[in-house]
Short mmCIF file of C-alpha atoms in Angstrom, two decimals:
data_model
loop_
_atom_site.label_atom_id
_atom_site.label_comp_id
_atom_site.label_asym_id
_atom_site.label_seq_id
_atom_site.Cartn_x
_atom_site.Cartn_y
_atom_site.Cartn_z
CA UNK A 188 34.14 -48.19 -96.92
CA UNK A 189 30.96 -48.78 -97.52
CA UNK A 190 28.82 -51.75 -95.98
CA UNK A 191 27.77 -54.49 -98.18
CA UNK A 192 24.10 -54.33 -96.81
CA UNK A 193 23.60 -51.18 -98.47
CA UNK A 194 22.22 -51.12 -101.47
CA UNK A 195 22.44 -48.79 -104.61
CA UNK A 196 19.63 -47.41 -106.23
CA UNK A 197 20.67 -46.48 -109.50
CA UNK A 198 17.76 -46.25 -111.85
CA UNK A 199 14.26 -44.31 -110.75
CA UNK A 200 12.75 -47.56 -110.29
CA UNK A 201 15.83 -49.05 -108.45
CA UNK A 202 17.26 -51.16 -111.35
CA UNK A 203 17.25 -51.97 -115.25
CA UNK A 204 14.12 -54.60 -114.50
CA UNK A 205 11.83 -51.76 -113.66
CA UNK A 206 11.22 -53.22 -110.01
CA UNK A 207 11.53 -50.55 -107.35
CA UNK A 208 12.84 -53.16 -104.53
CA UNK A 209 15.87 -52.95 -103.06
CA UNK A 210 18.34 -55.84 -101.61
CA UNK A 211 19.09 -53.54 -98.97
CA UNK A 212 19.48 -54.80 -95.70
CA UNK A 213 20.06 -52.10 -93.41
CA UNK A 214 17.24 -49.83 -94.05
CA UNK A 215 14.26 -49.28 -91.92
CA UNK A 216 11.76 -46.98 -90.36
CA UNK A 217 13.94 -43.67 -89.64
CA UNK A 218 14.74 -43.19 -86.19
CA UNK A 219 16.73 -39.72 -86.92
CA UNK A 220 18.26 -37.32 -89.48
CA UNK A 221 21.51 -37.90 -90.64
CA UNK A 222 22.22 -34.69 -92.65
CA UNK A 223 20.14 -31.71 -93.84
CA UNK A 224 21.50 -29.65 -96.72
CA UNK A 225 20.25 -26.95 -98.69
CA UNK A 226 17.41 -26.50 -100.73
CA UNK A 227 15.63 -26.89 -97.14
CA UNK A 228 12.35 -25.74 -99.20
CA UNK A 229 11.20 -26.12 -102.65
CA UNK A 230 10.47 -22.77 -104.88
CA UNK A 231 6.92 -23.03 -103.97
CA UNK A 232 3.79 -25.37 -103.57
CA UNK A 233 2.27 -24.87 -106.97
CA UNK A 234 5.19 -24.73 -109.19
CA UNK A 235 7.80 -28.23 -110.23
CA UNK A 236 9.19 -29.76 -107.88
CA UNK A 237 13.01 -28.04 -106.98
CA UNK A 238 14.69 -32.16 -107.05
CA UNK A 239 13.58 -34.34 -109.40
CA UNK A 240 15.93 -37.67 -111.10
CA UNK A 241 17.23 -38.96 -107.34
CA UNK A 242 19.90 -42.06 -108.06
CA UNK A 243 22.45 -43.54 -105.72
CA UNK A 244 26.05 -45.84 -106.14
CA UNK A 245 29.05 -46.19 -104.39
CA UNK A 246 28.19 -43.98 -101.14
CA UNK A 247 26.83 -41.13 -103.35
CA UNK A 248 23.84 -39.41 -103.95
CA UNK A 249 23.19 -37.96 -107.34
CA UNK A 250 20.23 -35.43 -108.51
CA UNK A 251 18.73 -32.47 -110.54
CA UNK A 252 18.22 -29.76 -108.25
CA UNK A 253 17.18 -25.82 -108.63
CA UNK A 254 19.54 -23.65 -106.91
CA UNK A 255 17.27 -20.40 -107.62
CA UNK A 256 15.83 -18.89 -104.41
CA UNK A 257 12.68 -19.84 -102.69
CA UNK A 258 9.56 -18.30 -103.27
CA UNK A 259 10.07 -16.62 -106.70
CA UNK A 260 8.91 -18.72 -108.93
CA UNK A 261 6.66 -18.10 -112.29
CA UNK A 262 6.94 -16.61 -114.88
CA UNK A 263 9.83 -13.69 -114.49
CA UNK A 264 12.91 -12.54 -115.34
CA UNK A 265 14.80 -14.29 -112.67
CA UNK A 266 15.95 -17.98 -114.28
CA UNK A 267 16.01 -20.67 -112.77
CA UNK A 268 19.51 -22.69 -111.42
CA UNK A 269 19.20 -26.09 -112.54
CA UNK A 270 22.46 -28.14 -111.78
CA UNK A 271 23.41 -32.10 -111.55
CA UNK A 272 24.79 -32.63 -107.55
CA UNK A 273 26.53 -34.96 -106.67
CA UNK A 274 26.41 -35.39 -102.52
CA UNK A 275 27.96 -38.04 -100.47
CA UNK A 276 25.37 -40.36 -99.16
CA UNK A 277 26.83 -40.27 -95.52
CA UNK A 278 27.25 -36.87 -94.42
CA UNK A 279 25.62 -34.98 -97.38
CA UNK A 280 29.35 -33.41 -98.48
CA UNK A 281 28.86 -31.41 -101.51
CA UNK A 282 31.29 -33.02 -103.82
CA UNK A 283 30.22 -31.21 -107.21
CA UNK A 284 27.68 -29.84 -109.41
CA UNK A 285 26.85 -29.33 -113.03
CA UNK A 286 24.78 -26.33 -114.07
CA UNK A 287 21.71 -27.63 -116.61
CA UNK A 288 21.00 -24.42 -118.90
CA UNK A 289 17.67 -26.04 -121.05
CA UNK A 290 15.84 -27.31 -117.91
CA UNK A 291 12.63 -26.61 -115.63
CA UNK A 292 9.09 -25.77 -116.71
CA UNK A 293 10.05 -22.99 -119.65
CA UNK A 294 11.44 -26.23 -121.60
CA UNK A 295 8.35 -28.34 -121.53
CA UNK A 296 5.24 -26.34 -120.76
CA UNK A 297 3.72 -23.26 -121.10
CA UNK A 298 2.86 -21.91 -117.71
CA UNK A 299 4.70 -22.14 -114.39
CA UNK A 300 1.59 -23.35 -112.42
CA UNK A 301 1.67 -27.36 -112.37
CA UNK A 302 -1.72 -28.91 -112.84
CA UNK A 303 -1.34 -31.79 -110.29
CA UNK A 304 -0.51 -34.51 -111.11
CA UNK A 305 1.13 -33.83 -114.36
CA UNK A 306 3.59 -31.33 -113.06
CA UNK A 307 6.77 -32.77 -115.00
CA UNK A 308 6.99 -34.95 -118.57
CA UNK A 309 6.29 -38.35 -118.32
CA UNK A 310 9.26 -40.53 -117.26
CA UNK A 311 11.33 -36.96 -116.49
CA UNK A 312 13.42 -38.95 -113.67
CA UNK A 313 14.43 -41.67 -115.86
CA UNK A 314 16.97 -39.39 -117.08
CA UNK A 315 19.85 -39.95 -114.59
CA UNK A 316 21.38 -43.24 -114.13
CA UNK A 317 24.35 -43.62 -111.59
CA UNK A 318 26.40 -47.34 -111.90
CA UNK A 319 29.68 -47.75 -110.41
CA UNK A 320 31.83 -44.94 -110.77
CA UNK A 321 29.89 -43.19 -113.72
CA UNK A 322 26.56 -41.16 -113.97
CA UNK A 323 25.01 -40.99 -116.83
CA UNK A 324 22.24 -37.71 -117.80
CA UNK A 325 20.60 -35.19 -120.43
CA UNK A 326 22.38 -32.19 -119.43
CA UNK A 327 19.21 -30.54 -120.69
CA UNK A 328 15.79 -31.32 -121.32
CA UNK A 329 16.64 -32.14 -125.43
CA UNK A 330 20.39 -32.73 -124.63
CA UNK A 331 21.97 -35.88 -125.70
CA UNK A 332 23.22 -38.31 -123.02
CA UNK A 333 26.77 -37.97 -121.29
CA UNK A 334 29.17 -40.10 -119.19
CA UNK A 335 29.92 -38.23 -116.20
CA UNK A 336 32.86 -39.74 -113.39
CA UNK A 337 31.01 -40.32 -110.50
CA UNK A 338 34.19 -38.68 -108.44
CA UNK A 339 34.86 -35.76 -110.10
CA UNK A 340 31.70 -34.62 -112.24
CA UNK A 341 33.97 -34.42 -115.20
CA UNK A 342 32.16 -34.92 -118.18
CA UNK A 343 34.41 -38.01 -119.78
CA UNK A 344 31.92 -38.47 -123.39
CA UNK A 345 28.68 -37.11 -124.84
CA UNK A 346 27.12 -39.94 -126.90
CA UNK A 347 26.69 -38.68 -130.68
CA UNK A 348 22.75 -39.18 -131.95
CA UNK A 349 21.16 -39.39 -128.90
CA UNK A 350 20.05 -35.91 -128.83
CA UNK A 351 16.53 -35.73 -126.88
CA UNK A 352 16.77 -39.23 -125.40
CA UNK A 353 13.83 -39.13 -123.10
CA UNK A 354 14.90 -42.42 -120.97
CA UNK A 355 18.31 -44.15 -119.88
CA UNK A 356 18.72 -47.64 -119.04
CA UNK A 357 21.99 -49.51 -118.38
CA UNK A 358 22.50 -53.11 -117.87
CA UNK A 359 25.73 -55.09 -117.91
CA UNK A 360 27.63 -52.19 -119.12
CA UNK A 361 25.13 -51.21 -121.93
CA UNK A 362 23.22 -48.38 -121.98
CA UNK A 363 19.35 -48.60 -123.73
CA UNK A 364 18.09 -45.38 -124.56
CA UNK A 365 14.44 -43.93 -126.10
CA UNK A 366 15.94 -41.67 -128.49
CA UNK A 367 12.98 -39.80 -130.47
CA UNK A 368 13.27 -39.88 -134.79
CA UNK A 369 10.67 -37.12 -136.20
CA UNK A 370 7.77 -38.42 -134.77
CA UNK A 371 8.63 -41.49 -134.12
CA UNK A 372 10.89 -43.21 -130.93
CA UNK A 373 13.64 -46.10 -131.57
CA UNK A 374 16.03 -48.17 -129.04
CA UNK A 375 19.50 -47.73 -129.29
CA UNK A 376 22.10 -50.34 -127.36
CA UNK A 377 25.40 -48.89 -126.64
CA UNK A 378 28.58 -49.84 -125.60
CA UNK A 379 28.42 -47.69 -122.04
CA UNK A 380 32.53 -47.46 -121.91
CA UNK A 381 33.16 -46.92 -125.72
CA UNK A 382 29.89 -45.38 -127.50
CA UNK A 383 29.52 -48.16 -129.89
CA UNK A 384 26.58 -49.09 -131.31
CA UNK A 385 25.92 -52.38 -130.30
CA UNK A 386 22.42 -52.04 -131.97
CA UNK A 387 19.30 -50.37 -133.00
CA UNK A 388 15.74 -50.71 -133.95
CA UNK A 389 13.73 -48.54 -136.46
CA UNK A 390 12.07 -45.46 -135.69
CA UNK A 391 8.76 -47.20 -135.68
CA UNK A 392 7.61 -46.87 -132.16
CA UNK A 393 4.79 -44.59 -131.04
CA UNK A 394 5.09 -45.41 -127.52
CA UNK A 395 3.28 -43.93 -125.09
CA UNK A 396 1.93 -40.41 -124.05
CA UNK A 397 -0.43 -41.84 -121.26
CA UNK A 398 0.59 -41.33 -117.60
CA UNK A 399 -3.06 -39.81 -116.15
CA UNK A 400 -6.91 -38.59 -117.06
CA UNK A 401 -5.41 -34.89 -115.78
CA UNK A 402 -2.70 -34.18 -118.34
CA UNK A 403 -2.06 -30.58 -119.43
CA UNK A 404 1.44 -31.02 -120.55
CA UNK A 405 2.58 -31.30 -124.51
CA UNK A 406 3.33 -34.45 -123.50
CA UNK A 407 6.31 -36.15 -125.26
CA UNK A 408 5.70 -40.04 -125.75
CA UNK A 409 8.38 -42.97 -124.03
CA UNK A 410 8.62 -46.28 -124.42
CA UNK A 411 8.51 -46.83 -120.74
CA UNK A 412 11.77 -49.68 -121.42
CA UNK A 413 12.67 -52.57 -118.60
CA UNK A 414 15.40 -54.74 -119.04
CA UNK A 415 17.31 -57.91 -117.55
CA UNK A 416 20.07 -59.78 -118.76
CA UNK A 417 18.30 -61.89 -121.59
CA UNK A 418 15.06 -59.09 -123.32
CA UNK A 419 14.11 -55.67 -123.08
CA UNK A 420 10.06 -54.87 -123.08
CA UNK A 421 8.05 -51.71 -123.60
CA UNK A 422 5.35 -50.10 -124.61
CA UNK A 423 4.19 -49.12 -127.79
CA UNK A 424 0.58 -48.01 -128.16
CA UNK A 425 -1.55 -50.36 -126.85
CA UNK A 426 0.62 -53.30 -126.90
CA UNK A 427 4.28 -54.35 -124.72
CA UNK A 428 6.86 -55.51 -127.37
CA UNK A 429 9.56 -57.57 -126.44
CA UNK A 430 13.38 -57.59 -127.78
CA UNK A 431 16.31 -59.72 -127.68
CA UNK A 432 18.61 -57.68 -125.13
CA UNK A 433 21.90 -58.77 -126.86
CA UNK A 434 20.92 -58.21 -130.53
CA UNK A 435 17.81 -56.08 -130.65
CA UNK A 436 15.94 -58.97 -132.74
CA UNK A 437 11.89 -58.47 -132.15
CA UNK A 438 10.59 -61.79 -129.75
CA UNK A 439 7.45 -60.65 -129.50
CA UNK A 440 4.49 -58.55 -129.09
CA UNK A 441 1.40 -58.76 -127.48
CA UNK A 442 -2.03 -56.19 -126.92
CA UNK A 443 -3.01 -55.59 -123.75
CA UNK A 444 -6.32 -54.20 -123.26
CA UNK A 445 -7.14 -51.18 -120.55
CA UNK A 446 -10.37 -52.73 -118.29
CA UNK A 447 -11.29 -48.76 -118.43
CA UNK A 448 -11.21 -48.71 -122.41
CA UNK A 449 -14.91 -48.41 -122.68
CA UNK A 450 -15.17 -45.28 -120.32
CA UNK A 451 -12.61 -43.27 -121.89
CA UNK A 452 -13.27 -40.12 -123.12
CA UNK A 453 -12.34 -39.23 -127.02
CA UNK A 454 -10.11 -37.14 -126.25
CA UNK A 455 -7.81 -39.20 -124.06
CA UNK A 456 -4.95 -41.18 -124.88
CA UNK A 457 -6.02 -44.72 -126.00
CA UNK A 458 -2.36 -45.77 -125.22
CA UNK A 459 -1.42 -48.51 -121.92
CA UNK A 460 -0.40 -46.31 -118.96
CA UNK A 461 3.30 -45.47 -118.63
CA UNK A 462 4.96 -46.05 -115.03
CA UNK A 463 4.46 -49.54 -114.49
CA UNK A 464 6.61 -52.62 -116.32
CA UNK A 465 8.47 -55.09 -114.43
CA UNK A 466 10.72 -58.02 -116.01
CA UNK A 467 11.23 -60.60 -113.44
CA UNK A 468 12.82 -64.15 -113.53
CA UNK A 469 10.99 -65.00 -116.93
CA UNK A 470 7.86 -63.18 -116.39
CA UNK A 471 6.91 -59.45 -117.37
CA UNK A 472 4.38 -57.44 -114.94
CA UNK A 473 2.48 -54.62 -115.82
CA UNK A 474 0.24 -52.30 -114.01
CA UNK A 475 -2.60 -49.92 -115.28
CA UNK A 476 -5.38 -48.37 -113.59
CA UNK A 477 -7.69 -51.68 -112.11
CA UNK A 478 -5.56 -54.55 -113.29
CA UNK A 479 -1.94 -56.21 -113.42
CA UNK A 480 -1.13 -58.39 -116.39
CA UNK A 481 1.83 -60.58 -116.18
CA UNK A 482 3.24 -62.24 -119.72
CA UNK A 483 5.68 -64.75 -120.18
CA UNK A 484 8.96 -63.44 -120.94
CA UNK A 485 9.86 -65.87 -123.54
CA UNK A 486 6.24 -65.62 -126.28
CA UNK A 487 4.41 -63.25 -124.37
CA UNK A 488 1.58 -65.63 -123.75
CA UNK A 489 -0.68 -63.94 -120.46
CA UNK A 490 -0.28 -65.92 -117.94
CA UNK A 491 -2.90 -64.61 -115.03
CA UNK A 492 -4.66 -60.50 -115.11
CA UNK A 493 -5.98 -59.49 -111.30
CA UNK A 494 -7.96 -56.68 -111.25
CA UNK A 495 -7.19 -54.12 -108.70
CA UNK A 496 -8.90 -50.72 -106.38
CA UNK A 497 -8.44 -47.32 -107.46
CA UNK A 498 -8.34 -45.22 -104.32
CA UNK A 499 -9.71 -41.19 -104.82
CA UNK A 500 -6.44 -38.82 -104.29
CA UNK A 501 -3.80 -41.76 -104.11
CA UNK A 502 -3.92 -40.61 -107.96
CA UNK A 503 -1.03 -43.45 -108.59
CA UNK A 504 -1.17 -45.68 -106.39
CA UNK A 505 -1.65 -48.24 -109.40
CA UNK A 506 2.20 -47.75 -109.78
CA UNK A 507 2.80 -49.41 -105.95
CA UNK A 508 3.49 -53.00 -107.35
CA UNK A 509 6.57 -54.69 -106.35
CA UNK A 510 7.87 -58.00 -106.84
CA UNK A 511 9.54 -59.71 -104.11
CA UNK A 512 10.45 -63.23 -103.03
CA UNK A 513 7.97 -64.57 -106.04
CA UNK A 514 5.07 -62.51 -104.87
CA UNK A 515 3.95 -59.30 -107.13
CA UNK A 516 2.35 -57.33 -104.08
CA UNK A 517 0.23 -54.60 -104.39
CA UNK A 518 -2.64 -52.71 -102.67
CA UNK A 519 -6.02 -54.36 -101.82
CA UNK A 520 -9.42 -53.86 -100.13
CA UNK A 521 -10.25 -50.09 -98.81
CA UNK A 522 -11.09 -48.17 -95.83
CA UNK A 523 -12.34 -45.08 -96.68
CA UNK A 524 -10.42 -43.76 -98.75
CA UNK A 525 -6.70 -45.48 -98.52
CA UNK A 526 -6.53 -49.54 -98.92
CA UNK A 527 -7.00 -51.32 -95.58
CA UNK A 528 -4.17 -54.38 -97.39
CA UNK A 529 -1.82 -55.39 -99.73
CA UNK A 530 -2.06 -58.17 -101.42
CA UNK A 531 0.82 -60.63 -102.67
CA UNK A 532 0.15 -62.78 -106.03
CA UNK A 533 2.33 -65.82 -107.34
CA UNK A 534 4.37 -64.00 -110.02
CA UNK A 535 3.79 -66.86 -112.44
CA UNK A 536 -0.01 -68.57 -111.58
CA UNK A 537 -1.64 -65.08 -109.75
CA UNK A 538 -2.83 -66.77 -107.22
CA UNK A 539 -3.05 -65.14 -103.76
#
């Protein structure tokens, strides 16, 4: 059995809330290697990434993984061999895999050659979301969401209407998805266990298509969604909106302006950055290049902005904010070029 200091980390970002900090207490700095399994290389340096949408629960490790040999990648006649694995955690035992047909670069760009750092669609990993003993996934890059047993990799329900969700949440046994309408994105709340629609919004969201300067991609937009047991927030254009978690009711909304707004170029996204929103005990944190807002959870009032240091090739190390023990820490001060600190603000007055 597994230890209760261990941890799961079952969303991209750890949890629902958005806040990539675990409760773990047994990790550390690695002393050795506790398994190696296959794919011991990726396809190759300048193509997308072989693993991509790494969750973990119960002892296991879950991913999206290309299975196609090394070195002979681009654009050729030899597909690619996406699958969902399912490892355990401990000794790396294979205990299944589901092929993915409608995945890898053919489904969302153009060319095989990844223009760093905009090699996959934003939020890509937000896709696979492992709690208890079921895993939930796009079996495809516009497939709707399934419930997958966590034991077996059968596939136990595919949710109807969700076709193309581009992000997966679940909290409390619901899952929130960013489910795209024509052009448009809407939240849907379902019952994880059942399918029923507990709620959803409108298709009235533009989201957000904004991750860096560098994009190449068609870029799909997200909503970017963090949730805890009483709202879910996200972005929408240049403002974070704010719902009522158990009835989808609108709380609020509130604009947040980009400190780099005035140096943009016309041609880039006027959109808030997506990677970055954290709800925590009654306050929401978000990060964009050179400052971290935090609103109150219940009107959205601002409660303290901080700017922060952009640091040449740590390309987003703006996302590196992490809320622990009441402090929302994050990078500070430079040497060369990598910070020389981090920094730890009171989550609710900013203060250092």
């Amino acid at each position: 059995p597994r230890s209760d200091d261990i941890d799961d980390w079952t969303h991209h970002c750890h949890g629902p809330d958005g806040n990539a900090v675990a409760m773990d207490r047994r990790v550390g700095p690695p002393r050795q290697l506790q398994w190696v399994q296959e794919p011991l290389y990726l396809r190759a340096h300048d193509t997308d990434s072989s693993v991509s949408c790494l969750v973990s629960s119960d002892g296991r490790l879950f991913y999206m993984v290309d299975d196609a040999p090394i070195s002979l990648p681009g654009d050729n006649q030899l597909p690619d061999a996406w699958h969902l694995t399912a490892r355990d955690a401990f000794n790396g035992l294979l205990l299944w895999k589901i092929p993915v047909k409608e995945w890898g670069w053919r489904e969302w760009k153009q060319s095989w050659v990844k223009f760093r750092p905009d090699n996959f669609p934003i939020n890509l990993n937000r896709r696979v979301v492992a709690v208890d003993d079921r895993v939930y996934a796009t079996l495809g890059y516009q497939a709707p969401v399934s419930a997958i047993a966590a034991a077996s990799g059968e596939v136990l329900r595919t949710y109807p209407n969700t076709a193309g969700t581009r992000e997966i949440i679940v909290h409390d046994g619901q899952l929130l998805l960013t489910v795209p309408d024509k052009d448009k994105l809407k939240l849907m709340a379902l019952h994880a266990r059942t399918g029923a629609v507990a709620w959803q919004t409108d298709a009235i969201y533009g989201g957000t298509d904004n991750e860096s300067k560098r994009q190449k991609l068609q870029l799909q937009p997200v909503l970017n969604a963090a949730a805890d047991s009483d709202i879910v927030c996200f972005l929408d254009g240049q403002r974070i909106v704010c719902l009522d978690r158990a009835t989808g009711v609108p709380r609020w909304q509130e604009a947040v302006v980009s400190p780099k707004a005035k140096k943009r170029k016309a041609n880039t996204s006027a959109a808030l950055r997506a990677g970055l929103l954290v709800v925590s005990n009654g306050v929401v944190v978000y990060s964009q290049p050179g400052a971290i807002t935090a609103l109150s959870a219940v009107d959205g009032q601002r409660l303290w902005s901080q700017a922060t240091v952009g640091y040449q090739g740590l390309w987003f190390s703006w996302k590196d904010v992490f809320v622990i023990d009441g402090l929302v820490w994050t990078w500070s001060g430079r040497k060369g070029r990598e910070p020389s600190a981090a920094t730890g603000y009171d989550l609710r007055t900013g203060e250092s």
